[in-house]
GROMACS .gro file of C-alpha atoms in nm:
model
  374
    1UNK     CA    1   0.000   0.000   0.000
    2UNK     CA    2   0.290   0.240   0.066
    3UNK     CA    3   0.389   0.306  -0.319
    4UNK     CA    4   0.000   0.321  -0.407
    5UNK     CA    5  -0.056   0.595  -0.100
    6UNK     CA    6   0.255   0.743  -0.202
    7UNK     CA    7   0.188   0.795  -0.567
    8UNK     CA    8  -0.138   0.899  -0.527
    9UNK     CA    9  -0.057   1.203  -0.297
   10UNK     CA   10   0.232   1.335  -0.570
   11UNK     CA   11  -0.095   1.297  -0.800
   12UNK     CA   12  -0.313   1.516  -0.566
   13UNK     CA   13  -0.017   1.712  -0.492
   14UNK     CA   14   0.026   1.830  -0.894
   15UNK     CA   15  -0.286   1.814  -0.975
   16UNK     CA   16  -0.491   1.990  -0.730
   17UNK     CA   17  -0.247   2.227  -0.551
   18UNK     CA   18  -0.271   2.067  -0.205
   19UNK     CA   19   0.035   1.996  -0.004
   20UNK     CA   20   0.117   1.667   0.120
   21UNK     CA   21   0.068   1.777   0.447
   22UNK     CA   22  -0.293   1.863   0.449
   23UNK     CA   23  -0.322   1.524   0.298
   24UNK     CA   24  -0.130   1.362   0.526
   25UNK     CA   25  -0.309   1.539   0.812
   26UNK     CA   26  -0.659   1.425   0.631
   27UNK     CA   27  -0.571   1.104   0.579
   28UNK     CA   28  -0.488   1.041   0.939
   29UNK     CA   29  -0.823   1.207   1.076
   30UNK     CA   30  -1.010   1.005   0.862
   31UNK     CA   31  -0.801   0.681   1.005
   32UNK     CA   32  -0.901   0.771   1.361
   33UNK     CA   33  -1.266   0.776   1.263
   34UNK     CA   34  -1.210   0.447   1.125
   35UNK     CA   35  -1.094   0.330   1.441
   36UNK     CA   36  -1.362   0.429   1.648
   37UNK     CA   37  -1.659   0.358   1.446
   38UNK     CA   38  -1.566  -0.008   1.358
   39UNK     CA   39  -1.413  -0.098   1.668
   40UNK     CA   40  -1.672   0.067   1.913
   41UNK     CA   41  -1.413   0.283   2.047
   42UNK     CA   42  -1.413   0.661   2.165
   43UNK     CA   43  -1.071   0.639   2.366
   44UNK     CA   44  -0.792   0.911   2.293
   45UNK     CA   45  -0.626   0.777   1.975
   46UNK     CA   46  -0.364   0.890   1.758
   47UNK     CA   47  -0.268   0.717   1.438
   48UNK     CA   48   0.104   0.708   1.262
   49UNK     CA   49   0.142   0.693   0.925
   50UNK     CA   50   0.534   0.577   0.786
   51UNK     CA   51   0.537   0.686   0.444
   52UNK     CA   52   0.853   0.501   0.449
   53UNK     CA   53   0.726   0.165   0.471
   54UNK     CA   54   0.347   0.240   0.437
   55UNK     CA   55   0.217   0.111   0.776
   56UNK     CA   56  -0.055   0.241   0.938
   57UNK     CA   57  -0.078   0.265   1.347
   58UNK     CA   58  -0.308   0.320   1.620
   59UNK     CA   59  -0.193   0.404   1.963
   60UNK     CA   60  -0.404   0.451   2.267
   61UNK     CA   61  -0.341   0.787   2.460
   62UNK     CA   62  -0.399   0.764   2.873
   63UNK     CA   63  -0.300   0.971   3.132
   64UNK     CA   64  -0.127   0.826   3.434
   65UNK     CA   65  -0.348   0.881   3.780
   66UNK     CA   66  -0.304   0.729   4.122
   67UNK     CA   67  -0.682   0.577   4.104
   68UNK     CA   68  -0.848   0.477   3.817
   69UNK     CA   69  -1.169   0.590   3.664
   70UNK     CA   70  -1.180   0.518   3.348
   71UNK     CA   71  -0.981   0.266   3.203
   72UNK     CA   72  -1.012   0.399   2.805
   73UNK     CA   73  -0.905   0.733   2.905
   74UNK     CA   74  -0.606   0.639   3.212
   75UNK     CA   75  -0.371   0.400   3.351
   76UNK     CA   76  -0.257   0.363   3.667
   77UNK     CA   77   0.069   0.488   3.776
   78UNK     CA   78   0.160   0.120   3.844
   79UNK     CA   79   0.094  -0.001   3.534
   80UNK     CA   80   0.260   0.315   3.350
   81UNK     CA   81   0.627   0.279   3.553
   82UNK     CA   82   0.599  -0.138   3.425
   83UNK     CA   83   0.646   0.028   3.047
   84UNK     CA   84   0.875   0.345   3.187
   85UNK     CA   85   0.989   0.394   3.558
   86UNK     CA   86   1.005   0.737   3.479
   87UNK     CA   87   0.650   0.820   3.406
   88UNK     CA   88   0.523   1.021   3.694
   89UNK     CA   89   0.094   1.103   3.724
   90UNK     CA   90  -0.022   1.330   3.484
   91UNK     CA   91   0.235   1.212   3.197
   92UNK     CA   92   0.034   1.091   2.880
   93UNK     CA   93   0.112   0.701   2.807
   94UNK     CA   94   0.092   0.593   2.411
   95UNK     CA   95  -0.010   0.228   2.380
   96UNK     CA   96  -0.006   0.014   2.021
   97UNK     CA   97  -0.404  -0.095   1.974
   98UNK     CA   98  -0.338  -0.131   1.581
   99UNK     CA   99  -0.644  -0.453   1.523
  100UNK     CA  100  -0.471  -0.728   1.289
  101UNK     CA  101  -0.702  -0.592   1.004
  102UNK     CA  102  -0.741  -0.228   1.030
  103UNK     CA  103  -0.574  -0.127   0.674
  104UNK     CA  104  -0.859  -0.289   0.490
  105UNK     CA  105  -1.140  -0.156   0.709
  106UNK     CA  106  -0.941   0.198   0.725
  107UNK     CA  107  -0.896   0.219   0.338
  108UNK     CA  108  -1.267   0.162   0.319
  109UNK     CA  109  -1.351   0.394   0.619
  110UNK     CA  110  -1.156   0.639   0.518
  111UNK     CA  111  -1.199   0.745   0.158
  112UNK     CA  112  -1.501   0.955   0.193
  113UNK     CA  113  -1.345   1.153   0.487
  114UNK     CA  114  -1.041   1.210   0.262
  115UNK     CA  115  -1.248   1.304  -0.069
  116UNK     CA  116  -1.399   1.580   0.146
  117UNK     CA  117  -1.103   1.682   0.330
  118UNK     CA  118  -0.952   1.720  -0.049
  119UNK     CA  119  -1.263   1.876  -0.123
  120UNK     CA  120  -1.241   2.135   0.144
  121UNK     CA  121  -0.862   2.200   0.075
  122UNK     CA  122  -0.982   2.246  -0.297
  123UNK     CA  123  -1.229   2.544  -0.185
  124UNK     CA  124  -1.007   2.623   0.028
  125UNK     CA  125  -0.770   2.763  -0.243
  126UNK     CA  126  -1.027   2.884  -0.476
  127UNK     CA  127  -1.138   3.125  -0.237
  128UNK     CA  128  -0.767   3.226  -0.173
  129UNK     CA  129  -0.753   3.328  -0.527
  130UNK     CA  130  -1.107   3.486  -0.592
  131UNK     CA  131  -1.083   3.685  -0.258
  132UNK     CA  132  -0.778   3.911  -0.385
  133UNK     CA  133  -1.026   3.953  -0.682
  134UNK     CA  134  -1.274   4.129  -0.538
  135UNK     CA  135  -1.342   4.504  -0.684
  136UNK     CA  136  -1.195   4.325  -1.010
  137UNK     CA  137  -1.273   4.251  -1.347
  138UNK     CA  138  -1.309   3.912  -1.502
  139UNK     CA  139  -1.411   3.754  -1.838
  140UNK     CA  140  -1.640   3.468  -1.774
  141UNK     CA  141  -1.918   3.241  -1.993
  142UNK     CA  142  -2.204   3.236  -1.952
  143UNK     CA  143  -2.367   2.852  -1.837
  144UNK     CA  144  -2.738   2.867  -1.737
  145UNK     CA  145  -3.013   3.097  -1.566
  146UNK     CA  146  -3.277   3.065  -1.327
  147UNK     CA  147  -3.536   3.328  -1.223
  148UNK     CA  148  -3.277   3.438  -0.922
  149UNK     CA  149  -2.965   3.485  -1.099
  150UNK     CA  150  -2.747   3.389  -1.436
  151UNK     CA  151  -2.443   3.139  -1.382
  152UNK     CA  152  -2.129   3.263  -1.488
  153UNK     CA  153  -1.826   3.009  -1.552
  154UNK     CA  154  -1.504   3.175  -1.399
  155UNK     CA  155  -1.284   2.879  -1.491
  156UNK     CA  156  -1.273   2.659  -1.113
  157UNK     CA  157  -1.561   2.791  -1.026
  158UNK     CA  158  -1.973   2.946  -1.159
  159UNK     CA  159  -2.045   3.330  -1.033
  160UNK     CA  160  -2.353   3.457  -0.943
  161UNK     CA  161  -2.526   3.710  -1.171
  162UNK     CA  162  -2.834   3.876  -0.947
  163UNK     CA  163  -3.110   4.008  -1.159
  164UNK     CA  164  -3.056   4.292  -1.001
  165UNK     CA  165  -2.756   4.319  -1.119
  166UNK     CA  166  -2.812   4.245  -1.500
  167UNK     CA  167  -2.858   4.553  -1.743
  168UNK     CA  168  -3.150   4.587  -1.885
  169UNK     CA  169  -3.054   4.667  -2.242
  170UNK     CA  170  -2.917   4.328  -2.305
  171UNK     CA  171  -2.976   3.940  -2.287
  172UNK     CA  172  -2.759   3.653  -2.199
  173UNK     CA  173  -2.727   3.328  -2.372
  174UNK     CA  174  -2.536   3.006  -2.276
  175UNK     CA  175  -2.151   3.055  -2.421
  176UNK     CA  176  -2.212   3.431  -2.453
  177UNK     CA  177  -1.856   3.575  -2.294
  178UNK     CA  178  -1.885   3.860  -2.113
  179UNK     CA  179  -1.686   4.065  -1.855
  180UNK     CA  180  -1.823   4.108  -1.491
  181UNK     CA  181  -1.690   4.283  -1.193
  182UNK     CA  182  -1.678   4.095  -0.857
  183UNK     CA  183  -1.901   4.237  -0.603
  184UNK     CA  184  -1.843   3.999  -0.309
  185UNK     CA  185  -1.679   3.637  -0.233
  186UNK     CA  186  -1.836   3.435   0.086
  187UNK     CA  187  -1.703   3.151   0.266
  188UNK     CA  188  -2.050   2.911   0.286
  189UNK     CA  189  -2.057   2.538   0.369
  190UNK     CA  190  -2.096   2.435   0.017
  191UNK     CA  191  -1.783   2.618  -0.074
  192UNK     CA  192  -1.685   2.966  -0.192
  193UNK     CA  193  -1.924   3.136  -0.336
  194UNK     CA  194  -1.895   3.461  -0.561
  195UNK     CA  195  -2.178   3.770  -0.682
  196UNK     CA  196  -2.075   3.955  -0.992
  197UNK     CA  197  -2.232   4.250  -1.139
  198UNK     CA  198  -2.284   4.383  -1.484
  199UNK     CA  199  -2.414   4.707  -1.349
  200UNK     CA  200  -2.173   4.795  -1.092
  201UNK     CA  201  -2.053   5.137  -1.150
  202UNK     CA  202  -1.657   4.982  -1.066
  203UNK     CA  203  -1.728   4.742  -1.394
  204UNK     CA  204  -1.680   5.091  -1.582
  205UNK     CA  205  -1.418   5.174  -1.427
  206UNK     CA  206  -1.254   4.915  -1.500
  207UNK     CA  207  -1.247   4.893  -1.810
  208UNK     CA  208  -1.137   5.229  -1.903
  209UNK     CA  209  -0.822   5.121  -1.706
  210UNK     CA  210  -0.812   4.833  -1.932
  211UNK     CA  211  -0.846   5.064  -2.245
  212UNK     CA  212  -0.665   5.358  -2.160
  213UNK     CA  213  -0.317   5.304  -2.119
  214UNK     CA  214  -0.267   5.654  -1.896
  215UNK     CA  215  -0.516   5.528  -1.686
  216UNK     CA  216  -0.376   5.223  -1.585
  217UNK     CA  217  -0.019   5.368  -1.522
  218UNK     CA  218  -0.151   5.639  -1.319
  219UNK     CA  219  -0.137   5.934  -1.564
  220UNK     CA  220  -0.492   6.040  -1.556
  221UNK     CA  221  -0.691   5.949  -1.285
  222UNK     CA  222  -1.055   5.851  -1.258
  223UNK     CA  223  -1.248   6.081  -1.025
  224UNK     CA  224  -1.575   5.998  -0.975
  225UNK     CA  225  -1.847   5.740  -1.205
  226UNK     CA  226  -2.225   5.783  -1.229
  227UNK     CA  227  -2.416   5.536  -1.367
  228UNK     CA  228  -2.716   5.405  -1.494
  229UNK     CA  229  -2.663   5.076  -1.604
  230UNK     CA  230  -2.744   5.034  -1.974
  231UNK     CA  231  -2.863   5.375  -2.068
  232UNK     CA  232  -2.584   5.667  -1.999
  233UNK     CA  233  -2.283   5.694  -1.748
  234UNK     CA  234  -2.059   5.998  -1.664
  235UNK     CA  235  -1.731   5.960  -1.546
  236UNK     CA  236  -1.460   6.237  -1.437
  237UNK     CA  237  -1.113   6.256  -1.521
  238UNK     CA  238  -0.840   6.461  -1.390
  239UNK     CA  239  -0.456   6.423  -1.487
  240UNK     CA  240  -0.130   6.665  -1.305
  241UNK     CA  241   0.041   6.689  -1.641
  242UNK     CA  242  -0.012   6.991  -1.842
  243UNK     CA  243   0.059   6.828  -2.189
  244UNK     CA  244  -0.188   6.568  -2.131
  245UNK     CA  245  -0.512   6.599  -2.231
  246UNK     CA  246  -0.733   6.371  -1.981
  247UNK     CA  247  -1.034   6.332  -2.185
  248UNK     CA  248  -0.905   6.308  -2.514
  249UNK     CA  249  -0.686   5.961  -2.360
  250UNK     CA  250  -0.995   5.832  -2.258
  251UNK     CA  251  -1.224   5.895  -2.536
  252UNK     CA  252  -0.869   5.795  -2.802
  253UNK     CA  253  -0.745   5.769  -3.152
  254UNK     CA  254  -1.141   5.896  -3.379
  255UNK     CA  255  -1.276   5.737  -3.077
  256UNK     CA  256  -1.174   5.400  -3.053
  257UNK     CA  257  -1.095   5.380  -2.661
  258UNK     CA  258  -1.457   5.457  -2.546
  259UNK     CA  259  -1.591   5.269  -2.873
  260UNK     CA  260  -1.474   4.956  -2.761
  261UNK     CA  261  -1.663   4.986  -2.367
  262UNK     CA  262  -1.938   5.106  -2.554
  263UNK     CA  263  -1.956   4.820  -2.720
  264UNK     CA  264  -1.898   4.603  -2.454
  265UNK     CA  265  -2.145   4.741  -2.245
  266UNK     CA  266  -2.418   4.706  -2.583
  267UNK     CA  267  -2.474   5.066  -2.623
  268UNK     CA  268  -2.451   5.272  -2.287
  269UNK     CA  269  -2.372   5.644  -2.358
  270UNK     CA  270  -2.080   5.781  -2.205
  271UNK     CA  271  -2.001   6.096  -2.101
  272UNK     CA  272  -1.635   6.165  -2.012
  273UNK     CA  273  -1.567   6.519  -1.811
  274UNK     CA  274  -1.320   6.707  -1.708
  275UNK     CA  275  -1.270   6.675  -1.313
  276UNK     CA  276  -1.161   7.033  -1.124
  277UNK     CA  277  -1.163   7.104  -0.747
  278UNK     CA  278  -1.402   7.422  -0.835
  279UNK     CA  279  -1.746   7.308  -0.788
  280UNK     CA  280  -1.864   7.573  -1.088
  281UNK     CA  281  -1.648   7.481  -1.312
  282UNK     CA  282  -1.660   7.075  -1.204
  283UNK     CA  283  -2.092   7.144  -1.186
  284UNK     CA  284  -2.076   7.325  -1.548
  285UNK     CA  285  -1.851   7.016  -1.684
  286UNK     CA  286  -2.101   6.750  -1.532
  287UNK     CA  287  -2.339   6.914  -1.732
  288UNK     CA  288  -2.202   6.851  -2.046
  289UNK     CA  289  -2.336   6.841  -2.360
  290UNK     CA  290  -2.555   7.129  -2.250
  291UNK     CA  291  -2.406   7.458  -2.225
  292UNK     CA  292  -2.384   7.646  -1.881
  293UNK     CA  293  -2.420   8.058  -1.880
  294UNK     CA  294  -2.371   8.083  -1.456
  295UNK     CA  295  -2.365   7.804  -1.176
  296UNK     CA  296  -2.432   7.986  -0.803
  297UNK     CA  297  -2.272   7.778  -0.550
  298UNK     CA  298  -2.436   7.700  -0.135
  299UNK     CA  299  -2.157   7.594   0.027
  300UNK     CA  300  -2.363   7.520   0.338
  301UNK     CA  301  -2.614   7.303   0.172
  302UNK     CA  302  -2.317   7.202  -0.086
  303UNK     CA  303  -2.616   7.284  -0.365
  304UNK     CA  304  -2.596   7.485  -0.693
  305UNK     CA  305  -2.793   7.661  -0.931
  306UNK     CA  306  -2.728   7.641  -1.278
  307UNK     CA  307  -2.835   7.857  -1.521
  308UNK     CA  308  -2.865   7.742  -1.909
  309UNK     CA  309  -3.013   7.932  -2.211
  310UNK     CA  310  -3.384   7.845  -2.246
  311UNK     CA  311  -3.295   7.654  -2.569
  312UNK     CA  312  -3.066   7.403  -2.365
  313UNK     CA  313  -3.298   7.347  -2.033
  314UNK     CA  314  -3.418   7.004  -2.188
  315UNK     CA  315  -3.067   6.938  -2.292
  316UNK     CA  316  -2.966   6.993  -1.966
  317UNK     CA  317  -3.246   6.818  -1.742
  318UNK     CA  318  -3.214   6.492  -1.999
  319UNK     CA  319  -3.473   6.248  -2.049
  320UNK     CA  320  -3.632   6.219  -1.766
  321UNK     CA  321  -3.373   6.438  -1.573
  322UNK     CA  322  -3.141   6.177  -1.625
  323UNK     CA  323  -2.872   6.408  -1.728
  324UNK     CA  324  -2.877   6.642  -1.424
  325UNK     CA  325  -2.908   6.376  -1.171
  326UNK     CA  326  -2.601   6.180  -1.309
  327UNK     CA  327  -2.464   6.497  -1.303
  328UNK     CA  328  -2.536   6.501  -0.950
  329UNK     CA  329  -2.424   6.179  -0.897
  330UNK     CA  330  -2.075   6.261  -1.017
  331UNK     CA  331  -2.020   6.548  -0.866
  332UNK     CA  332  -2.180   6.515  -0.512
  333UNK     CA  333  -2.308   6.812  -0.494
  334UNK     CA  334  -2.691   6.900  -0.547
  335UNK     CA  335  -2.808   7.063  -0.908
  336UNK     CA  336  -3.110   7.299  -0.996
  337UNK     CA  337  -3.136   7.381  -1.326
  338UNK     CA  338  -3.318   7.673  -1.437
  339UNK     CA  339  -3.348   7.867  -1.773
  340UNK     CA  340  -3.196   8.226  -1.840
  341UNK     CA  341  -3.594   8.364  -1.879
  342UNK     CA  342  -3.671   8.228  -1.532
  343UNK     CA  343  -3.321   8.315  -1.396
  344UNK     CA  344  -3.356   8.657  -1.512
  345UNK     CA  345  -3.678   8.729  -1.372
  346UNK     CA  346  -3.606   8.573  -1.019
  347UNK     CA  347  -3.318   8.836  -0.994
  348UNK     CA  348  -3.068   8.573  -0.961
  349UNK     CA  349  -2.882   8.583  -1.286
  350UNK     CA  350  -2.689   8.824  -1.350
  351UNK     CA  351  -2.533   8.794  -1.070
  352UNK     CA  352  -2.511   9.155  -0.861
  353UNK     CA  353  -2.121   9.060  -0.753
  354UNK     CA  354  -2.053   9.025  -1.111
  355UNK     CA  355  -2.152   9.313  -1.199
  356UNK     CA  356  -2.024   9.552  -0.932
  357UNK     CA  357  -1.706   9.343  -1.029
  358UNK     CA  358  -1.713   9.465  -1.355
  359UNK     CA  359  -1.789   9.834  -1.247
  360UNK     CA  360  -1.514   9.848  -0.995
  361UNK     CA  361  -1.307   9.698  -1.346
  362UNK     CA  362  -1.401   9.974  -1.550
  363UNK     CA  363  -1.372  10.257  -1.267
  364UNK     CA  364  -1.013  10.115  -1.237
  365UNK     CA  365  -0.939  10.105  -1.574
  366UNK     CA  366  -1.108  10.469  -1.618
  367UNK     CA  367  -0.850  10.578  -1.342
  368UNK     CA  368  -0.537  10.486  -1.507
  369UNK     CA  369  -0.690  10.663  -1.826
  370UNK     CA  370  -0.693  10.976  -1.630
  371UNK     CA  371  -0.308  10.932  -1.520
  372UNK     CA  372  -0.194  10.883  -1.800
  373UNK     CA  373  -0.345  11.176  -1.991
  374UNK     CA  374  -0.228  11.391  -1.678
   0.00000   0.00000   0.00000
């Protein structure tokens, strides 16, 4: 038995990633079950395995007392100093109890404990290597789908696709390959278990750090991302390097680097911005395509009004406001939108300070007329 055991845990070894010694360790839990279920046993055992020469033994552990209780669990200090004068009470005493045919009932007895101890060591290392992944991106196929969720192959192991978190503007086949971002990986008794997304707002992300090249080396950085899953997303960019253009990179060569999420996402408009730390310019920005004349910033309530020509308001609200609350979204910071007619006639556009600016301008500029004619 010793070459057959031996071979077969370099198998497990290669194949499956488990060290010997979890094996080892396995194997020999599963033998002391053996032990005690077929020979009506529940003493303190140990077993010994000699890869060596393959054997296989059992040996009784009891504790050495003055007065006996219980012979399965203790010896008597007598009996103890027959084997070793030296033992003294309280030392623990290892006795052979190997029955004549334990290897055949152990093999037996055993492989079912050590298929799920490999089992366990197997999940084990899968959720090693998908927890690292969470807040990633991964390509997976698609297997089957139930009313609760869509099963994802991820190579060792099937995702979880939520409903919830499927976009609307798109169905999902079996063998359709798609990439999904990894929301969460559990420990459950079954095994690992992972929940991807397809509407995650981080699935974006990532994948403008797969197609931009400055994004991924740290060039131009990804502010913020709104988004609503299937229809239209905004995202912010910023970048510290003057001859860089941040939103060119990202949308690329006629378009090819936003193209290509585009079209992995099956049509969701994208909106790429230029981030800035001043909320009017960032708040104007988020607004984009519509055109901003004024944006009055609350710092208290961190809330802005925007002003747009009347022929832009719709353009600016979006379909269903969709455009100013992704806009709001992005930038944290709260949006009114209102059109120069009804700006104008609630006094609040233009601005007073602007223009008192522009007098005290032109009273300054006047002044250095008069010196220099003097």
């Amino acid at each position: 038995m010793s070459s057959e055991l031996m071979d077969a845990l370099v198998v497990l070894e290669k194949e499956k990633g488990i060290s010997r010694e979890v094996l080892i360790e396995a194997i020999e839990a599963a033998l002391v079950s053996a032990y005690k279920r077929n020979f009506n046993q529940a003493q303190n055992v140990r077993v010994d395995m000699n890869l060596e020469t393959g054997t296989m033994r059992v040996f009784a552990r009891k504790e050495v007392v003055d007065e006996v209780f219980d012979s399965r669990l203790e010896i008597s200090l007598d009996e103890a100093r027959s084997i070793n004068p030296s033992y003294e009470p309280g030392d623990m005493v290892e006795l052979e109890v190997t029955p004549k045919e334990f290897g055949r009932i152990a093999a037996q007895t055993a492989k079912q404990v050590v298929t799920q101890r490999v089992r366990e060591a197997e999940r084990g290392i899968i959720y090693s290597e998908f927890v690292d992944r969470e807040d990633d991106i991964m390509t997976g196929i698609v297997q089957r789908q139930d009313p609760r969720f869509i099963y994802v192959s991820l190579g060792k192991i099937e995702a979880l696709l939520p409903q919830s978190e499927q976009m609307s503007n798109e169905t999902y086949k079996p063998h359709d390959r798609i990439k999904v971002y990894l929301t969460k990986v559990e420990k459950t008794t079954k095994g690992p278990q992972i929940f991807v997304s397809r509407t995650h707002p981080g699935l974006l992300k990532r994948l403008f750090e797969i197609e931009v090249p400055e994004i991924y080396d740290g060039t131009v950085e990804i502010k913020s991302v709104a988004r609503e899953a299937g229809d239209r997303s905004k995202i912010s960019v910023a970048t510290d390097y003057d001859d860089i253009d941040p939103v060119g990179a990202c949308v690329g060569p006629k378009g090819s680097r936003v193209q290509a999420i585009v079209d992995e996402l099956k049509g969701e408009k994208i909106d790429i911005v230029e981030w800035s730390s001043d909320p009017v310019e960032f708040v104007a920005n988020a607004l984009s395509p519509s055109k901003v004349l004024d944006v009055i910033v609350d710092d208290e309530d961190k809330a802005t009004t925007v002003i747009v020509p009347d022929y832009q308001l719709s353009l600016a609200i979006g379909k269903r406001g969709q455009n100013a609350r992704l806009a709001a979204k992005l930038t944290g910071w709260k949006i009114d939108i209102k059109s120069e007619t009804d700006a104008r006639e609630s006094g609040i556009y233009p601005r007073e300070e602007v223009l008192d600016f522009e007098e005290e301008e032109l009273d300054e500029s006047f002044d250095l007329v008069d010196e220099e004619i003097e």
